JSON list of C-alpha atoms and ligand atoms in Angstrom, two decimals:
[
{"chain": "A", "resi": 1, "resn": "MET", "atom": "CA", "xyz": [39.35, 0.18, 64.81]},
{"chain": "A", "resi": 2, "resn": "GLU", "atom": "CA", "xyz": [39.05, 2.53, 61.84]},
{"chain": "A", "resi": 3, "resn": "ARG", "atom": "CA", "xyz": [36.42, 0.32, 60.29]},
{"chain": "A", "resi": 4, "resn": "SER", "atom": "CA", "xyz": [34.20, 0.34, 63.36]},
{"chain": "A", "resi": 5, "resn": "SER", "atom": "CA", "xyz": [34.40, 4.12, 63.78]},
{"chain": "A", "resi": 6, "resn": "LEU", "atom": "CA", "xyz": [33.44, 4.56, 60.13]},
{"chain": "A", "resi": 7, "resn": "SER", "atom": "CA", "xyz": [30.48, 2.20, 60.35]},
{"chain": "A", "resi": 8, "resn": "SER", "atom": "CA", "xyz": [29.18, 3.92, 63.47]},
{"chain": "A", "resi": 9, "resn": "MET", "atom": "CA", "xyz": [28.77, 7.21, 61.56]},
{"chain": "A", "resi": 10, "resn": "ALA", "atom": "CA", "xyz": [25.26, 8.24, 60.56]},
{"chain": "A", "resi": 11, "resn": "GLY", "atom": "CA", "xyz": [26.30, 7.71, 56.93]},
{"chain": "A", "resi": 12, "resn": "PRO", "atom": "CA", "xyz": [28.43, 9.94, 54.78]},
{"chain": "A", "resi": 13, "resn": "GLN", "atom": "CA", "xyz": [26.78, 13.01, 53.36]},
{"chain": "A", "resi": 14, "resn": "VAL", "atom": "CA", "xyz": [27.76, 15.46, 50.66]},
{"chain": "A", "resi": 15, "resn": "LYS", "atom": "CA", "xyz": [26.25, 18.92, 50.66]},
{"chain": "A", "resi": 16, "resn": "THR", "atom": "CA", "xyz": [27.08, 21.81, 48.37]},
{"chain": "A", "resi": 17, "resn": "LEU", "atom": "CA", "xyz": [26.72, 25.35, 49.72]},
{"chain": "A", "resi": 18, "resn": "SER", "atom": "CA", "xyz": [27.70, 28.60, 48.10]},
{"chain": "A", "resi": 19, "resn": "LEU", "atom": "CA", "xyz": [29.04, 31.97, 49.06]},
{"chain": "A", "resi": 20, "resn": "ARG", "atom": "CA", "xyz": [29.16, 35.18, 47.02]},
{"chain": "A", "resi": 21, "resn": "VAL", "atom": "CA", "xyz": [31.84, 37.80, 47.45]},
{"chain": "A", "resi": 22, "resn": "THR", "atom": "CA", "xyz": [32.28, 41.15, 45.66]},
{"chain": "A", "resi": 23, "resn": "PRO", "atom": "CA", "xyz": [35.86, 42.46, 45.95]},
{"chain": "A", "resi": 24, "resn": "GLU", "atom": "CA", "xyz": [36.38, 46.21, 46.39]},
{"chain": "A", "resi": 25, "resn": "ARG", "atom": "CA", "xyz": [39.86, 46.33, 44.86]},
{"chain": "A", "resi": 26, "resn": "ALA", "atom": "CA", "xyz": [42.38, 44.12, 43.07]},
{"chain": "A", "resi": 27, "resn": "PRO", "atom": "CA", "xyz": [44.50, 42.47, 44.13]},
{"chain": "A", "resi": 28, "resn": "GLN", "atom": "CA", "xyz": [42.56, 41.90, 47.33]},
{"chain": "A", "resi": 29, "resn": "MET", "atom": "CA", "xyz": [42.78, 39.10, 49.90]},
{"chain": "A", "resi": 30, "resn": "ILE", "atom": "CA", "xyz": [39.36, 38.70, 51.49]},
{"chain": "A", "resi": 31, "resn": "ASP", "atom": "CA", "xyz": [39.15, 36.65, 54.68]},
{"chain": "A", "resi": 32, "resn": "ILE", "atom": "CA", "xyz": [36.12, 34.36, 54.23]},
{"chain": "A", "resi": 33, "resn": "THR", "atom": "CA", "xyz": [36.83, 32.06, 57.23]},
{"chain": "A", "resi": 34, "resn": "ASP", "atom": "CA", "xyz": [33.96, 33.28, 59.43]},
{"chain": "A", "resi": 35, "resn": "GLU", "atom": "CA", "xyz": [31.42, 33.08, 56.61]},
{"chain": "A", "resi": 36, "resn": "VAL", "atom": "CA", "xyz": [32.56, 29.57, 55.64]},
{"chain": "A", "resi": 37, "resn": "HIS", "atom": "CA", "xyz": [32.37, 28.52, 59.28]},
{"chain": "A", "resi": 38, "resn": "ARG", "atom": "CA", "xyz": [28.86, 29.99, 59.61]},
{"chain": "A", "resi": 39, "resn": "LEU", "atom": "CA", "xyz": [27.70, 28.06, 56.53]},
{"chain": "A", "resi": 40, "resn": "VAL", "atom": "CA", "xyz": [29.26, 24.77, 57.62]},
{"chain": "A", "resi": 41, "resn": "SER", "atom": "CA", "xyz": [28.09, 24.98, 61.25]},
{"chain": "A", "resi": 42, "resn": "LYS", "atom": "CA", "xyz": [24.44, 24.85, 60.09]},
{"chain": "A", "resi": 43, "resn": "GLU", "atom": "CA", "xyz": [25.06, 21.35, 58.72]},
{"chain": "A", "resi": 44, "resn": "ALA", "atom": "CA", "xyz": [24.78, 18.16, 60.76]},
{"chain": "A", "resi": 45, "resn": "VAL", "atom": "CA", "xyz": [28.26, 17.02, 59.75]},
{"chain": "A", "resi": 46, "resn": "THR", "atom": "CA", "xyz": [30.70, 16.88, 62.66]},
{"chain": "A", "resi": 47, "resn": "THR", "atom": "CA", "xyz": [33.52, 14.78, 61.19]},
{"chain": "A", "resi": 48, "resn": "GLY", "atom": "CA", "xyz": [34.80, 14.94, 57.62]},
{"chain": "A", "resi": 49, "resn": "PHE", "atom": "CA", "xyz": [36.21, 17.71, 55.48]},
{"chain": "A", "resi": 50, "resn": "ILE", "atom": "CA", "xyz": [35.21, 20.64, 53.31]},
{"chain": "A", "resi": 51, "resn": "VAL", "atom": "CA", "xyz": [36.39, 21.72, 49.90]},
{"chain": "A", "resi": 52, "resn": "VAL", "atom": "CA", "xyz": [36.33, 25.47, 49.31]},
{"chain": "A", "resi": 53, "resn": "PHE", "atom": "CA", "xyz": [36.36, 26.06, 45.56]},
{"chain": "A", "resi": 54, "resn": "CYS", "atom": "CA", "xyz": [36.29, 29.32, 43.60]},
{"chain": "A", "resi": 55, "resn": "ARG", "atom": "CA", "xyz": [34.59, 29.06, 40.19]},
{"chain": "A", "resi": 56, "resn": "HIS", "atom": "CA", "xyz": [36.84, 31.56, 38.41]},
{"chain": "A", "resi": 57, "resn": "THR", "atom": "CA", "xyz": [40.22, 31.61, 36.66]},
{"chain": "A", "resi": 58, "resn": "THR", "atom": "CA", "xyz": [41.30, 35.00, 38.03]},
{"chain": "A", "resi": 59, "resn": "ALA", "atom": "CA", "xyz": [40.25, 34.63, 41.69]},
{"chain": "A", "resi": 60, "resn": "ALA", "atom": "CA", "xyz": [41.92, 32.05, 43.92]},
{"chain": "A", "resi": 61, "resn": "ILE", "atom": "CA", "xyz": [41.34, 30.32, 47.26]},
{"chain": "A", "resi": 62, "resn": "ARG", "atom": "CA", "xyz": [44.29, 30.17, 49.63]},
{"chain": "A", "resi": 63, "resn": "ILE", "atom": "CA", "xyz": [45.02, 29.54, 53.30]},
{"chain": "A", "resi": 64, "resn": "ASN", "atom": "CA", "xyz": [47.36, 32.01, 54.93]},
{"chain": "A", "resi": 65, "resn": "GLU", "atom": "CA", "xyz": [47.70, 34.42, 57.84]},
{"chain": "A", "resi": 66, "resn": "ASN", "atom": "CA", "xyz": [45.51, 37.49, 58.22]},
{"chain": "A", "resi": 67, "resn": "GLU", "atom": "CA", "xyz": [48.09, 40.07, 59.24]},
{"chain": "A", "resi": 68, "resn": "PRO", "atom": "CA", "xyz": [47.67, 43.41, 57.45]},
{"chain": "A", "resi": 69, "resn": "LEU", "atom": "CA", "xyz": [51.36, 44.04, 56.67]},
{"chain": "A", "resi": 70, "resn": "LEU", "atom": "CA", "xyz": [51.80, 40.47, 55.45]},
{"chain": "A", "resi": 71, "resn": "ILE", "atom": "CA", "xyz": [48.76, 40.89, 53.22]},
{"chain": "A", "resi": 72, "resn": "SER", "atom": "CA", "xyz": [50.41, 43.96, 51.63]},
{"chain": "A", "resi": 73, "resn": "ASP", "atom": "CA", "xyz": [53.62, 41.90, 51.22]},
{"chain": "A", "resi": 74, "resn": "MET", "atom": "CA", "xyz": [51.72, 39.07, 49.51]},
{"chain": "A", "resi": 75, "resn": "GLU", "atom": "CA", "xyz": [49.83, 41.42, 47.20]},
{"chain": "A", "resi": 76, "resn": "GLU", "atom": "CA", "xyz": [53.15, 43.05, 46.26]},
{"chain": "A", "resi": 77, "resn": "PHE", "atom": "CA", "xyz": [54.72, 39.62, 45.74]},
{"chain": "A", "resi": 78, "resn": "LEU", "atom": "CA", "xyz": [51.97, 38.68, 43.26]},
{"chain": "A", "resi": 79, "resn": "ASP", "atom": "CA", "xyz": [52.60, 41.88, 41.33]},
{"chain": "A", "resi": 80, "resn": "LYS", "atom": "CA", "xyz": [56.34, 41.08, 41.15]},
{"chain": "A", "resi": 81, "resn": "VAL", "atom": "CA", "xyz": [55.69, 37.53, 39.90]},
{"chain": "A", "resi": 82, "resn": "ALA", "atom": "CA", "xyz": [53.32, 38.64, 37.13]},
{"chain": "A", "resi": 83, "resn": "PRO", "atom": "CA", "xyz": [53.13, 42.46, 36.88]},
{"chain": "A", "resi": 84, "resn": "ARG", "atom": "CA", "xyz": [49.86, 43.92, 35.61]},
{"chain": "A", "resi": 85, "resn": "ASP", "atom": "CA", "xyz": [51.65, 46.18, 33.10]},
{"chain": "A", "resi": 86, "resn": "CYS", "atom": "CA", "xyz": [53.73, 43.49, 31.33]},
{"chain": "A", "resi": 87, "resn": "TYR", "atom": "CA", "xyz": [52.90, 42.29, 27.83]},
{"chain": "A", "resi": 88, "resn": "TYR", "atom": "CA", "xyz": [50.56, 39.27, 27.74]},
{"chain": "A", "resi": 89, "resn": "ARG", "atom": "CA", "xyz": [49.30, 37.72, 24.49]},
{"chain": "A", "resi": 90, "resn": "HIS", "atom": "CA", "xyz": [45.98, 37.15, 26.27]},
{"chain": "A", "resi": 91, "resn": "ASN", "atom": "CA", "xyz": [45.64, 40.97, 26.48]},
{"chain": "A", "resi": 92, "resn": "ASP", "atom": "CA", "xyz": [46.52, 41.57, 22.84]},
{"chain": "A", "resi": 93, "resn": "PHE", "atom": "CA", "xyz": [43.05, 41.91, 21.35]},
{"chain": "A", "resi": 94, "resn": "ASP", "atom": "CA", "xyz": [44.55, 42.51, 17.87]},
{"chain": "A", "resi": 95, "resn": "ILE", "atom": "CA", "xyz": [45.73, 38.91, 17.70]},
{"chain": "A", "resi": 96, "resn": "ARG", "atom": "CA", "xyz": [43.48, 37.10, 20.19]},
{"chain": "A", "resi": 97, "resn": "THR", "atom": "CA", "xyz": [40.42, 35.29, 18.83]},
{"chain": "A", "resi": 98, "resn": "HIS", "atom": "CA", "xyz": [39.52, 32.72, 21.56]},
{"chain": "A", "resi": 99, "resn": "ASN", "atom": "CA", "xyz": [37.06, 33.17, 24.45]},
{"chain": "A", "resi": 100, "resn": "MET", "atom": "CA", "xyz": [36.47, 36.86, 23.69]},
{"chain": "A", "resi": 101, "resn": "THR", "atom": "CA", "xyz": [33.42, 38.43, 25.38]},
{"chain": "A", "resi": 102, "resn": "ASP", "atom": "CA", "xyz": [31.82, 41.88, 24.94]},
{"chain": "A", "resi": 103, "resn": "ASP", "atom": "CA", "xyz": [33.27, 43.10, 28.24]},
{"chain": "A", "resi": 104, "resn": "GLU", "atom": "CA", "xyz": [36.67, 41.44, 27.77]},
{"chain": "A", "resi": 105, "resn": "CYS", "atom": "CA", "xyz": [39.36, 43.18, 29.78]},
{"chain": "A", "resi": 106, "resn": "PRO", "atom": "CA", "xyz": [43.13, 42.69, 29.84]},
{"chain": "A", "resi": 107, "resn": "ASN", "atom": "CA", "xyz": [43.85, 40.31, 32.70]},
{"chain": "A", "resi": 108, "resn": "GLY", "atom": "CA", "xyz": [46.79, 38.12, 31.62]},
{"chain": "A", "resi": 109, "resn": "HIS", "atom": "CA", "xyz": [48.60, 38.96, 34.88]},
{"chain": "A", "resi": 110, "resn": "ALA", "atom": "CA", "xyz": [45.66, 37.63, 36.94]},
{"chain": "A", "resi": 111, "resn": "HIS", "atom": "CA", "xyz": [45.60, 34.27, 35.10]},
{"chain": "A", "resi": 112, "resn": "CYS", "atom": "CA", "xyz": [49.38, 33.85, 35.53]},
{"chain": "A", "resi": 113, "resn": "GLN", "atom": "CA", "xyz": [49.17, 34.69, 39.25]},
{"chain": "A", "resi": 114, "resn": "HIS", "atom": "CA", "xyz": [46.26, 32.26, 39.63]},
{"chain": "A", "resi": 115, "resn": "LEU", "atom": "CA", "xyz": [48.40, 29.48, 38.17]},
{"chain": "A", "resi": 116, "resn": "LEU", "atom": "CA", "xyz": [50.58, 29.62, 41.30]},
{"chain": "A", "resi": 117, "resn": "MET", "atom": "CA", "xyz": [47.68, 29.71, 43.74]},
{"chain": "A", "resi": 118, "resn": "GLY", "atom": "CA", "xyz": [44.90, 27.40, 42.63]},
{"chain": "A", "resi": 119, "resn": "ALA", "atom": "CA", "xyz": [41.15, 27.32, 42.86]},
{"chain": "A", "resi": 120, "resn": "SER", "atom": "CA", "xyz": [40.55, 25.35, 46.07]},
{"chain": "A", "resi": 121, "resn": "GLU", "atom": "CA", "xyz": [41.60, 24.34, 49.56]},
{"chain": "A", "resi": 122, "resn": "VAL", "atom": "CA", "xyz": [40.58, 21.34, 51.67]},
{"chain": "A", "resi": 123, "resn": "VAL", "atom": "CA", "xyz": [40.00, 21.78, 55.42]},
{"chain": "A", "resi": 124, "resn": "PRO", "atom": "CA", "xyz": [39.35, 18.92, 57.88]},
{"chain": "A", "resi": 125, "resn": "LEU", "atom": "CA", "xyz": [36.21, 19.11, 60.01]},
{"chain": "A", "resi": 126, "resn": "CYS", "atom": "CA", "xyz": [36.55, 17.94, 63.61]},
{"chain": "A", "resi": 127, "resn": "ASP", "atom": "CA", "xyz": [33.72, 18.19, 66.15]},
{"chain": "A", "resi": 128, "resn": "GLY", "atom": "CA", "xyz": [31.80, 20.33, 63.66]},
{"chain": "A", "resi": 129, "resn": "LYS", "atom": "CA", "xyz": [34.57, 22.94, 63.48]},
{"chain": "A", "resi": 130, "resn": "LEU", "atom": "CA", "xyz": [37.12, 23.81, 60.81]},
{"chain": "A", "resi": 131, "resn": "ALA", "atom": "CA", "xyz": [40.38, 22.27, 62.03]},
{"chain": "A", "resi": 132, "resn": "LEU", "atom": "CA", "xyz": [42.50, 25.26, 61.02]},
{"chain": "A", "resi": 133, "resn": "GLY", "atom": "CA", "xyz": [45.79, 26.00, 62.75]},
{"chain": "A", "resi": 134, "resn": "ARG", "atom": "CA", "xyz": [46.14, 29.03, 65.02]},
{"chain": "A", "resi": 135, "resn": "TRP", "atom": "CA", "xyz": [47.09, 31.46, 62.25]},
{"chain": "A", "resi": 136, "resn": "GLN", "atom": "CA", "xyz": [45.38, 29.80, 59.31]},
{"chain": "A", "resi": 137, "resn": "ARG", "atom": "CA", "xyz": [42.57, 31.70, 57.61]},
{"chain": "A", "resi": 138, "resn": "LEU", "atom": "CA", "xyz": [40.75, 31.07, 54.35]},
{"chain": "A", "resi": 139, "resn": "PHE", "atom": "CA", "xyz": [41.06, 33.78, 51.72]},
{"chain": "A", "resi": 140, "resn": "LEU", "atom": "CA", "xyz": [39.40, 34.55, 48.43]},
{"chain": "A", "resi": 141, "resn": "VAL", "atom": "CA", "xyz": [42.16, 36.25, 46.46]},
{"chain": "A", "resi": 142, "resn": "GLU", "atom": "CA", "xyz": [40.85, 38.63, 43.80]},
{"chain": "A", "resi": 143, "resn": "LEU", "atom": "CA", "xyz": [43.49, 39.03, 41.09]},
{"chain": "A", "resi": 144, "resn": "ASP", "atom": "CA", "xyz": [41.65, 40.73, 38.24]},
{"chain": "A", "resi": 145, "resn": "ARG", "atom": "CA", "xyz": [39.43, 43.74, 39.00]},
{"chain": "A", "resi": 146, "resn": "PRO", "atom": "CA", "xyz": [37.00, 44.98, 41.66]},
{"chain": "A", "resi": 147, "resn": "GLY", "atom": "CA", "xyz": [33.22, 45.12, 41.58]},
{"chain": "A", "resi": 148, "resn": "ARG", "atom": "CA", "xyz": [32.44, 41.70, 40.12]},
{"chain": "A", "resi": 149, "resn": "GLU", "atom": "CA", "xyz": [30.61, 39.09, 42.16]},
{"chain": "A", "resi": 150, "resn": "ARG", "atom": "CA", "xyz": [32.66, 35.93, 42.71]},
{"chain": "A", "resi": 151, "resn": "GLU", "atom": "CA", "xyz": [31.13, 32.55, 43.48]},
{"chain": "A", "resi": 152, "resn": "VAL", "atom": "CA", "xyz": [32.69, 30.21, 46.01]},
{"chain": "A", "resi": 153, "resn": "LEU", "atom": "CA", "xyz": [31.39, 26.65, 46.49]},
{"chain": "A", "resi": 154, "resn": "VAL", "atom": "CA", "xyz": [31.74, 25.06, 49.89]},
{"chain": "A", "resi": 155, "resn": "GLN", "atom": "CA", "xyz": [31.23, 21.32, 49.62]},
{"chain": "A", "resi": 156, "resn": "VAL", "atom": "CA", "xyz": [30.86, 19.46, 52.91]},
{"chain": "A", "resi": 157, "resn": "PHE", "atom": "CA", "xyz": [31.74, 15.75, 53.08]},
{"chain": "A", "resi": 158, "resn": "GLY", "atom": "CA", "xyz": [31.27, 13.60, 56.14]},
{"chain": "A", "resi": 159, "resn": "GLY", "atom": "CA", "xyz": [28.95, 12.27, 58.80]},
{"chain": "A", "resi": 160, "resn": "GLY", "atom": "CA", "xyz": [27.46, 13.10, 62.15]},
{"chain": "Y", "resi": 201, "resn": "LIG", "atom": "ZN1", "xyz": [41.18, 36.51, 30.84]}
]
């Protein structure tokens, strides 16, 4: 049964799309569901899955509910887990020698928060639509600072 439905597909495809987002504050949870859906719906894939992947170590991808008070709760939660104003060796530019850039800024809290969240989510595609639950939305979570463009890859796997 499974075999025959697989072989009747037009042939698996992989397509990589990208999305750019510039956060206005940090932390900030930015709902990217509609944009991801717009990108994916242009593709011929109707059955498969997508991987939504953020190419940064201080901005995460998470699925959660878009309810304004909950978003404030979650942003506050992140600050409790790894407060911005704690001491981080990563921020101690007197001792740090690795991966230093000209515009290096203290962001140890953002890396530690990111550790709990991760860089990607997988969403099934059914009938050409994201098979998200009623309250599930895709978020880019900016953890570091505002004003920097963030790149999100949306890789589509599947067939028609
Ligand atoms: Zn850093």
